[in-house]
Coordinates of N, CA and C in Angstrom, one line a residue:
M1 N 14.8 13.6 -3.5 CA 13.7 12.7 -3.7 C 13.0 13.0 -5.0
S2 N 12.8 11.9 -5.7 CA 12.2 12.1 -7.1 C 10.7 12.3 -6.9
Q3 N 10.2 12.7 -8.0 CA 8.7 13.0 -8.1 C 7.9 11.8 -7.7
S4 N 8.3 10.6 -8.3 CA 7.6 9.4 -8.0 C 7.7 9.0 -6.6
E5 N 8.9 9.2 -6.0 CA 9.1 8.9 -4.5 C 8.2 9.8 -3.7
K6 N 8.1 11.1 -4.0 CA 7.2 12.0 -3.3 C 5.8 11.5 -3.4
I7 N 5.4 11.1 -4.5 CA 4.0 10.6 -4.7 C 3.8 9.4 -3.9
E8 N 4.7 8.4 -3.9 CA 4.6 7.2 -3.1 C 4.5 7.5 -1.6
D9 N 5.4 8.5 -1.2 CA 5.4 8.9 0.2 C 4.1 9.5 0.6
A10 N 3.5 10.4 -0.3 CA 2.2 11.0 0.0 C 1.1 9.9 0.1
I11 N 1.2 8.9 -0.8 CA 0.2 7.9 -0.8 C 0.3 7.1 0.6
D12 N 1.5 6.8 1.0 CA 1.7 6.1 2.3 C 1.1 6.9 3.5
V13 N 1.4 8.2 3.5 CA 1.0 9.1 4.6 C -0.6 9.2 4.6
C14 N -1.1 9.3 3.4 CA -2.6 9.3 3.3 C -3.2 8.0 3.7
A15 N -2.6 6.9 3.4 CA -3.1 5.6 3.8 C -3.1 5.5 5.4
E16 N -2.1 6.0 6.0 CA -2.0 6.0 7.5 C -3.0 6.9 8.1
I17 N -3.3 8.0 7.5 CA -4.3 8.9 8.0 C -5.7 8.3 7.8
D18 N -5.9 7.7 6.7 CA -7.2 7.0 6.4 C -7.4 5.9 7.5
E19 N -6.4 5.2 7.8 CA -6.5 4.1 8.8 C -6.8 4.6 10.2
R20 N -6.2 5.7 10.5 CA -6.5 6.4 11.8 C -7.9 6.8 11.9
R21 N -8.4 7.4 10.8 CA -9.7 7.9 10.7 C -10.7 6.7 10.8
A22 N -10.4 5.7 10.1 CA -11.3 4.5 10.2 C -11.4 3.9 11.6
K23 N -10.3 3.9 12.3 CA -10.3 3.4 13.7 C -11.1 4.3 14.6
A24 N -10.9 5.6 14.4 CA -11.7 6.6 15.2 C -13.2 6.5 14.9
R25 N -13.5 6.3 13.7 CA -14.9 6.2 13.3 C -15.5 4.9 13.9
A26 N -14.7 3.8 13.9 CA -15.2 2.5 14.4 C -15.4 2.7 15.9
A27 N -14.6 3.4 16.6 CA -14.7 3.6 18.1 C -16.0 4.4 18.3
R28 N -16.2 5.5 17.5 CA -17.4 6.3 17.7 C -18.7 5.5 17.4
E29 N -18.6 4.7 16.4 CA -19.8 3.9 16.1 C -20.1 2.9 17.2
A30 N -19.0 2.3 17.8 CA -19.2 1.4 18.9 C -19.8 2.1 20.1
A31 N -19.4 3.3 20.4 CA -20.0 4.2 21.4 C -21.4 4.5 21.1
R32 N -21.7 4.8 19.9 CA -23.1 5.1 19.5 C -24.0 3.9 19.7
L33 N -23.5 2.8 19.3 CA -24.3 1.5 19.4 C -24.6 1.2 20.9
A34 N -23.6 1.4 21.7 CA -23.7 1.1 23.2 C -24.8 2.1 23.7
Q35 N -24.8 3.3 23.4 CA -25.8 4.3 23.9 C -27.1 4.0 23.3
R36 N -27.2 3.6 22.0 CA -28.4 3.2 21.4 C -29.1 2.1 22.1
K37 N -28.3 1.1 22.5 CA -28.8 -0.1 23.2 C -29.5 0.4 24.6
I38 N -28.8 1.3 25.3 CA -29.3 1.8 26.5 C -30.7 2.5 26.3
D39 N -30.7 3.4 25.2 CA -31.8 4.2 24.9 C -33.0 3.3 24.5
L40 N -32.8 2.3 23.6 CA -33.8 1.4 23.2 C -34.4 0.6 24.3
E41 N -33.6 0.1 25.2 CA -34.1 -0.6 26.4 C -35.0 0.2 27.2
K42 N -34.7 1.5 27.4 CA -35.6 2.4 28.2 C -36.9 2.7 27.4
I43 N -36.7 2.8 26.1 CA -37.9 3.1 25.3 C -38.9 1.9 25.3
V44 N -38.3 0.7 25.2 CA -39.2 -0.5 25.3 C -39.9 -0.5 26.6
E45 N -39.3 -0.2 27.7 CA -39.9 -0.1 29.0 C -41.1 0.9 29.0
L46 N -40.8 2.0 28.4 CA -41.9 3.0 28.3 C -43.0 2.5 27.5
E47 N -42.8 1.9 26.3 CA -43.8 1.4 25.5 C -44.7 0.4 26.2
E48 N -44.0 -0.5 27.0 CA -44.7 -1.5 27.8 C -45.6 -0.8 28.8
S49 N -45.1 0.2 29.5 CA -45.9 0.9 30.5 C -47.0 1.7 29.9
L50 N -46.8 2.3 28.8 CA -47.8 3.2 28.1 C -48.8 2.4 27.4
G51 N -48.4 1.2 26.9 CA -49.3 0.3 26.1 C -49.4 0.7 24.7
F52 N -48.5 1.5 24.1 CA -48.5 1.7 22.7 C -47.1 2.0 22.2
D53 N -46.9 1.9 20.9 CA -45.6 2.1 20.3 C -45.3 3.6 20.3
L54 N -44.0 3.9 20.4 CA -43.5 5.3 20.3 C -42.7 5.4 19.0
E55 N -42.7 6.5 18.4 CA -41.9 6.8 17.3 C -40.5 7.2 17.8
T56 N -39.5 7.0 17.0 CA -38.1 7.4 17.5 C -37.5 8.2 16.4
V57 N -36.6 9.1 16.8 CA -35.7 9.9 15.9 C -34.3 9.7 16.5
E58 N -33.3 9.7 15.7 CA -32.0 9.4 16.1 C -31.0 10.6 15.7
T59 N -30.0 10.8 16.6 CA -29.0 11.8 16.3 C -28.2 11.3 15.1
Q60 N -27.6 12.3 14.4 CA -26.8 12.0 13.3 C -25.3 12.3 13.5
G61 N -24.5 11.4 13.1 CA -23.0 11.7 13.1 C -22.3 11.6 14.5
R62 N -22.5 12.7 15.2 CA -21.7 12.8 16.5 C -22.3 11.9 17.6
V63 N -21.4 11.6 18.5 CA -21.7 10.9 19.7 C -21.1 11.6 20.8
V64 N -21.9 12.0 21.8 CA -21.4 12.7 23.0 C -21.7 11.8 24.2
E65 N -20.7 11.5 24.9 CA -20.8 10.6 26.1 C -22.0 11.0 27.0
G66 N -22.8 10.1 27.3 CA -23.9 10.4 28.2 C -25.2 11.0 27.6
V67 N -25.1 11.3 26.3 CA -26.2 12.0 25.6 C -26.9 10.9 24.8
P68 N -28.2 10.8 25.0 CA -29.0 9.8 24.2 C -28.8 10.0 22.7
V69 N -28.8 8.9 22.0 CA -28.8 9.0 20.5 C -30.2 8.7 19.9
V70 N -31.1 8.2 20.8 CA -32.5 7.9 20.3 C -33.4 8.7 21.2
V71 N -34.4 9.4 20.5 CA -35.4 10.2 21.2 C -36.7 9.5 20.9
A72 N -37.6 9.3 22.0 CA -38.9 8.7 21.8 C -40.0 9.8 21.8
V73 N -40.9 9.6 20.9 CA -41.9 10.7 20.7 C -43.3 10.0 20.7
R74 N -44.2 10.6 21.5 CA -45.6 10.1 21.5 C -46.5 11.1 20.7
P75 N -47.7 10.6 20.4 CA -48.6 11.5 19.6 C -49.0 12.7 20.6
P76 N -49.3 13.8 20.0 CA -49.8 14.9 20.8 C -51.2 14.7 21.2
S77 N -51.6 15.3 22.3 CA -53.0 15.2 22.7 C -53.8 16.2 21.8
K78 N -55.1 16.1 21.8 CA -56.0 16.9 21.0 C -55.7 18.4 21.3
A79 N -55.6 18.7 22.6 CA -55.3 20.1 23.0 C -54.0 20.6 22.6
E80 N -52.9 19.7 22.7 CA -51.6 20.1 22.3 C -51.5 20.4 20.8
Y81 N -52.1 19.5 20.0 CA -52.1 19.6 18.6 C -52.9 20.9 18.1
K82 N -54.1 21.1 18.8 CA -54.9 22.3 18.4 C -54.2 23.6 18.7
R83 N -53.5 23.6 19.9 CA -52.7 24.8 20.3 C -51.6 25.1 19.3
F84 N -50.9 24.0 18.9 CA -49.8 24.1 17.9 C -50.4 24.7 16.6
Q85 N -51.4 24.0 16.1 CA -52.0 24.4 14.8 C -52.5 25.9 14.8
A86 N -53.1 26.3 15.9 CA -53.7 27.6 16.1 C -52.6 28.7 15.9
I87 N -51.5 28.4 16.4 CA -50.3 29.4 16.3 C -49.7 29.2 15.0
F88 N -49.4 28.0 14.6 CA -48.6 27.7 13.4 C -49.3 28.2 12.1
R89 N -50.6 28.0 12.1 CA -51.3 28.4 10.8 C -51.5 29.9 10.7
V90 N -51.6 30.6 11.8 CA -51.9 32.0 11.8 C -50.7 32.9 11.7
E91 N -49.7 32.6 12.4 CA -48.5 33.4 12.5 C -47.7 33.5 11.2
P92 N -47.2 34.6 10.9 CA -46.3 34.7 9.7 C -45.1 33.8 9.9
E93 N -44.5 33.4 8.7 CA -43.5 32.4 8.7 C -42.3 32.7 9.6
K94 N -41.9 34.0 9.8 CA -40.7 34.3 10.6 C -41.1 34.8 12.0
S95 N -42.3 34.6 12.4 CA -42.7 35.0 13.7 C -42.1 34.1 14.8
P96 N -41.6 34.7 15.9 CA -41.0 33.9 17.0 C -42.1 33.0 17.6
K97 N -43.4 33.4 17.5 CA -44.4 32.6 18.1 C -44.5 31.2 17.4
R98 N -44.1 31.1 16.1 CA -44.1 29.8 15.5 C -43.0 28.9 16.1
G99 N -41.8 29.5 16.3 CA -40.7 28.8 17.0 C -41.1 28.3 18.4
D100 N -41.8 29.2 19.1 CA -42.3 28.8 20.4 C -43.3 27.6 20.3
A101 N -44.2 27.7 19.3 CA -45.1 26.6 19.1 C -44.4 25.3 18.8
I102 N -43.4 25.3 18.0 CA -42.6 24.1 17.7 C -42.0 23.6 19.0
D103 N -41.3 24.5 19.8 CA -40.7 24.0 21.0 C -41.7 23.4 22.0
Q104 N -42.9 24.0 22.1 CA -43.9 23.5 23.1 C -44.4 22.2 22.7
L105 N -44.7 22.0 21.4 CA -45.2 20.7 20.9 C -44.2 19.6 21.1
A106 N -42.9 19.9 20.7 CA -41.9 18.9 20.8 C -41.6 18.5 22.2
K107 N -41.5 19.5 23.1 CA -41.3 19.2 24.5 C -42.4 18.4 25.1
A108 N -43.7 18.7 24.7 CA -44.8 17.9 25.2 C -44.8 16.5 24.7
C109 N -44.3 16.2 23.5 CA -44.4 14.9 22.9 C -43.1 14.0 23.1
I110 N -42.0 14.6 23.5 CA -40.8 13.8 23.8 C -41.1 13.1 25.2
V111 N -41.0 11.8 25.2 CA -41.1 11.0 26.4 C -39.8 10.4 26.9
Y112 N -38.8 10.3 25.9 CA -37.5 9.9 26.3 C -36.5 10.7 25.5
P113 N -35.5 11.3 26.1 CA -35.2 11.2 27.6 C -36.2 12.1 28.3
E114 N -36.3 11.9 29.6 CA -37.2 12.7 30.4 C -36.8 14.1 30.4
K115 N -37.9 15.0 30.3 CA -37.6 16.4 30.1 C -36.9 17.1 31.2
D116 N -37.0 16.6 32.4 CA -36.4 17.2 33.6 C -35.0 16.6 33.9
S117 N -34.5 15.8 33.0 CA -33.2 15.1 33.2 C -32.0 15.9 32.6
E118 N -30.9 15.5 33.2 CA -29.6 16.1 32.6 C -29.4 15.6 31.2
A119 N -29.8 14.4 30.9 CA -29.7 13.9 29.5 C -30.4 14.7 28.5
F120 N -31.6 15.2 28.9 CA -32.5 16.0 28.0 C -31.8 17.3 27.8
A121 N -31.3 17.9 28.8 CA -30.6 19.2 28.7 C -29.4 19.1 27.8
A122 N -28.6 18.0 28.0 CA -27.4 17.7 27.2 C -27.8 17.5 25.8
L123 N -28.9 16.8 25.6 CA -29.3 16.5 24.2 C -29.6 17.9 23.5
L124 N -30.3 18.8 24.1 CA -30.6 20.1 23.5 C -29.3 20.9 23.3
E125 N -28.4 20.8 24.3 CA -27.2 21.5 24.2 C -26.3 21.1 23.0
H126 N -26.2 19.8 22.8 CA -25.3 19.2 21.8 C -26.0 19.1 20.4
F127 N -27.3 18.9 20.4 CA -28.1 18.8 19.2 C -29.3 19.8 19.2
P128 N -28.9 21.1 19.0 CA -29.9 22.1 19.2 C -31.1 22.1 18.2
G129 N -31.0 21.3 17.2 CA -32.2 21.1 16.3 C -33.1 20.0 16.7
T130 N -32.9 19.4 17.8 CA -33.8 18.3 18.3 C -35.2 18.6 18.2
L131 N -35.6 19.7 18.8 CA -37.1 20.0 18.9 C -37.7 20.2 17.5
S132 N -36.9 20.9 16.6 CA -37.4 21.0 15.2 C -37.6 19.7 14.5
S133 N -36.7 18.7 14.9 CA -36.7 17.4 14.2 C -37.9 16.6 14.7
V134 N -38.3 16.9 15.9 CA -39.4 16.1 16.6 C -40.8 16.5 16.1
V135 N -41.0 17.7 15.8 CA -42.3 18.2 15.4 C -42.9 17.5 14.2
P136 N -42.2 17.3 13.1 CA -42.8 16.6 12.0 C -43.3 15.2 12.4
V137 N -42.5 14.5 13.2 CA -42.9 13.2 13.7 C -44.2 13.3 14.5
A138 N -44.2 14.2 15.5 CA -45.4 14.4 16.4 C -46.6 14.7 15.6
T139 N -46.5 15.6 14.6 CA -47.7 16.0 13.8 C -48.2 14.9 13.0
R140 N -47.2 14.1 12.4 CA -47.6 12.9 11.6 C -48.4 11.9 12.5
L141 N -48.0 11.8 13.7 CA -48.7 10.8 14.6 C -50.1 11.3 14.9
A142 N -50.3 12.6 14.8 CA -51.7 13.1 15.1 C -52.6 13.1 13.9
E143 N -52.0 12.8 12.7 CA -52.8 12.9 11.5 C -53.0 11.5 10.9
L144 N -53.9 11.4 10.0 CA -54.2 10.1 9.3 C -53.3 10.1 8.0
S145 N -53.1 8.8 7.6 CA -52.4 8.7 6.3 C -53.2 7.6 5.5
S146 N -53.1 7.8 4.2 CA -53.9 6.8 3.4 C -53.1 5.5 3.3
T147 N -53.8 4.4 3.0 CA -53.1 3.1 2.9 C -52.3 3.1 1.6
A148 N -52.7 4.0 0.6 CA -51.9 4.0 -0.6 C -50.5 4.6 -0.4
E149 N -50.4 5.6 0.6 CA -49.1 6.1 0.9 C -48.2 5.1 1.5
K150 N -48.8 4.2 2.3 CA -48.0 3.2 3.0 C -47.5 2.1 2.0
K151 N -48.3 1.9 0.9 CA -47.8 0.9 0.0 C -46.7 1.4 -0.9
G152 N -46.7 2.7 -1.2 CA -45.8 3.3 -2.1 C -44.5 3.6 -1.5

């Protein structure tokens, strides 16, 4: 086999692999969108029953069957926010108490999936950074922002 034939063969093999990857990605994206639809329908029901909009965060990349891809977050109560700030502002950066404060605030503010559900446990199992991802959203909901920030 000549050098040019080897190159052509390698190009063909790579094209086949790229095609398989594209099909697998399309299947995962279809699964993600199907789960997202389920999640958003439940979140809309929650918003209607609560009477206010919820913020959402979404999983990135992976899709795990039966695991929500959208998490709904409500603002923290005054007491929840105050407790979080009291620990977070005082404790040294590497203190385990700061991690506990993050977990407590995130768990308090997540309204979907329900915290006592298998879906919530699976979410934390497959996406262990969920609680850390929720806290910036929750704290932002408790704080004010300037109208200039919204324009920019």
